[in-house]
Short mmCIF file of C-alpha atoms in Angstrom, two decimals:
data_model
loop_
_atom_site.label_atom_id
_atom_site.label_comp_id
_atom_site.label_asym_id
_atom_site.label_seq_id
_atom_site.Cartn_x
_atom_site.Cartn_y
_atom_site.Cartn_z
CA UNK A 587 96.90 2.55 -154.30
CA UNK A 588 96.77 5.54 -156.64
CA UNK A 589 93.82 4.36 -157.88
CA UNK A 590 91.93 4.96 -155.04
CA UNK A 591 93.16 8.09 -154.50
CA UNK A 592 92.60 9.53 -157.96
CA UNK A 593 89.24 11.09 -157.04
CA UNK A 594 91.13 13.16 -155.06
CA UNK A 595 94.08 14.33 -157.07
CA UNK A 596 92.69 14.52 -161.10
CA UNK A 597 89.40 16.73 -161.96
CA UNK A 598 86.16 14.48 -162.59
CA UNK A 599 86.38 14.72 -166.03
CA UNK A 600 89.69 13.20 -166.76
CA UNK A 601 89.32 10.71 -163.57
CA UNK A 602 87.60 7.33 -165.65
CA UNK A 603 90.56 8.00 -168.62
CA UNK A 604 93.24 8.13 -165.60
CA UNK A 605 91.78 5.48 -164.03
CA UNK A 606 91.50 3.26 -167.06
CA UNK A 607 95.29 4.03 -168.21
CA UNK A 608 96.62 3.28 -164.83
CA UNK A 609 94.57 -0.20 -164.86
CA UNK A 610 96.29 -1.17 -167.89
CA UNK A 611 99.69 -0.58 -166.74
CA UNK A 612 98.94 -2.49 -163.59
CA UNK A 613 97.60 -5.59 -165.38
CA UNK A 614 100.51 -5.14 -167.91
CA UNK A 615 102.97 -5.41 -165.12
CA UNK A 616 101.11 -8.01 -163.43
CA UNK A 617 101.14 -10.35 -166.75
CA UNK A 618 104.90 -9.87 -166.72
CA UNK A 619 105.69 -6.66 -168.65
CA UNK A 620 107.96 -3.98 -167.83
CA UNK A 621 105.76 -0.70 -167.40
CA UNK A 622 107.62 1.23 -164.87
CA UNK A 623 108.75 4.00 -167.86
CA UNK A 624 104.98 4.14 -169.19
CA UNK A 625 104.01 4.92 -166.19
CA UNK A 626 105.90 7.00 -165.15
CA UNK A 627 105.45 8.71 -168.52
CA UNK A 628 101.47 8.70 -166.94
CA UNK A 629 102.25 10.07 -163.58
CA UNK A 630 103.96 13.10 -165.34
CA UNK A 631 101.70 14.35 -167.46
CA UNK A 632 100.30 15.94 -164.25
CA UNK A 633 102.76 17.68 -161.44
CA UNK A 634 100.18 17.01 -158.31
CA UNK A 635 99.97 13.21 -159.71
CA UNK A 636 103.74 13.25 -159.72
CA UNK A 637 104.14 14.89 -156.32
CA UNK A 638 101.84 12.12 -154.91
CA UNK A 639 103.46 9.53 -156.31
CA UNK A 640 107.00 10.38 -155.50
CA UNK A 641 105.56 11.10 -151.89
CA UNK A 642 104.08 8.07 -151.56
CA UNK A 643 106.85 6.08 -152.26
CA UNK A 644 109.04 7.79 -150.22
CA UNK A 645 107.61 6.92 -146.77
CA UNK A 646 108.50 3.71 -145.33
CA UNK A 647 105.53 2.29 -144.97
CA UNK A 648 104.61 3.31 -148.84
CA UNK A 649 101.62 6.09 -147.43
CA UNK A 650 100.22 9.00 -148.67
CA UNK A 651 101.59 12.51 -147.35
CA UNK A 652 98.41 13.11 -146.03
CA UNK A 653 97.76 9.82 -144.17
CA UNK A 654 100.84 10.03 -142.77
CA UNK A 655 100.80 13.26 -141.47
CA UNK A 656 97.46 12.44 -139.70
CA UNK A 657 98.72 9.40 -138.19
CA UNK A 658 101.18 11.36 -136.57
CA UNK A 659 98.79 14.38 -135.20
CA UNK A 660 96.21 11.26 -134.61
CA UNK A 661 93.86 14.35 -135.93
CA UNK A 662 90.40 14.20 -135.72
CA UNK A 663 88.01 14.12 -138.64
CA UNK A 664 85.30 17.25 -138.53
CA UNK A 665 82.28 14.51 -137.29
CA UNK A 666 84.25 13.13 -134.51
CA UNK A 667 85.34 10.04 -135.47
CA UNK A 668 88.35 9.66 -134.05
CA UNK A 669 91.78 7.79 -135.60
CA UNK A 670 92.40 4.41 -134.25
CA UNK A 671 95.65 3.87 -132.63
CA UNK A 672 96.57 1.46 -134.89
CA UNK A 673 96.89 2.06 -138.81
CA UNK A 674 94.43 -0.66 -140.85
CA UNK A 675 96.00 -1.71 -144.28
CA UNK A 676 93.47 -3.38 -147.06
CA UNK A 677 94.25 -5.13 -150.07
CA UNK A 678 92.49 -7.31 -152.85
CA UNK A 679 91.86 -10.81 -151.84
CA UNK A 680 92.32 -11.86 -155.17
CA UNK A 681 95.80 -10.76 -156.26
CA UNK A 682 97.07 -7.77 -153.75
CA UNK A 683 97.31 -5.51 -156.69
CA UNK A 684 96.11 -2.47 -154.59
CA UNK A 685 96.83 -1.32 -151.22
CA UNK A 686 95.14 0.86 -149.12
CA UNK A 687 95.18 2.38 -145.36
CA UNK A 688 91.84 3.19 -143.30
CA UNK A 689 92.26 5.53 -141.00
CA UNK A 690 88.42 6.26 -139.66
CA UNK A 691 86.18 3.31 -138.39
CA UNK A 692 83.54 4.89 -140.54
CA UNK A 693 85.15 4.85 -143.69
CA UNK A 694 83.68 2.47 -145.78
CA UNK A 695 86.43 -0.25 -147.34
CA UNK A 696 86.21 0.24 -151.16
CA UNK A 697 86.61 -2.44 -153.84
CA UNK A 698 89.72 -3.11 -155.91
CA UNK A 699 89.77 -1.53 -159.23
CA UNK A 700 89.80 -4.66 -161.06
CA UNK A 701 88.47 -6.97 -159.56
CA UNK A 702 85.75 -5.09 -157.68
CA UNK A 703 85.94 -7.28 -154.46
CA UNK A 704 85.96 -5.74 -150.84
CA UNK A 705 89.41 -5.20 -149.65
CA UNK A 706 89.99 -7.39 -146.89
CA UNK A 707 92.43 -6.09 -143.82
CA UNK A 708 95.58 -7.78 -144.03
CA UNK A 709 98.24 -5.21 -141.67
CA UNK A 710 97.19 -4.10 -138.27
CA UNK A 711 99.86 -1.85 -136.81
#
């Protein structure tokens, strides 16, 4: 999920060499390696990457601070489109190596990181 959120968390310069390290771990781990030290060693080298992460992982349902928090206000974005009353979770059709939660009907579902297909919706709550 990190992945997608990177954009938001890592200046633009350093995002494609984040990106790109993360990617490698992932498809490590999905071949069968053990990566969870290396990337943790990743996550580290940057405190708000860190933070994330450990915040992330911390909520039952595996969300974002952020998300979270505005699934509990059920907020409103600034053009008025207005947060469904149930949570959406995507994931890659080909190998559900990324997750990710849509919280505005307008927002547009991205494309896995490695695979570059269309998320498709696979948790309704």
């Amino acid at each position: 999920m990190i992945r997608l959120y990177l954009k938001y968390l890592v200046d633009e310069p350093d995002l494609a060499r984040w990106d790109q390290q993360i990617g490698d771990l992932v498809r490590a781990a999905h071949a069968g390696e053990d990566v969870d030290g290396r990337l943790r060693a990743v996550f580290a080298r940057d405190p708000e990457v860190q933070a994330w992460v450990a915040d992330t992982l911390s909520h039952p349902d595996l969300l974002p601070r952020d998300i979270a928090d505005q699934l509990t206000t059920r907020s409103e974005s600034p053009d008025g489109d207005r947060l469904g009353a149930r949570l959406q979770i995507y994931t890659c059709p080909v190998s559900q190596c990324v997750k990710w939660p849509r919280l505005y009907p307008s927002e547009v579902v991205p494309r896995c990181p490695d695979h570059h297909e269309v998320l498709v919706e696979v948790f309704p709550r």
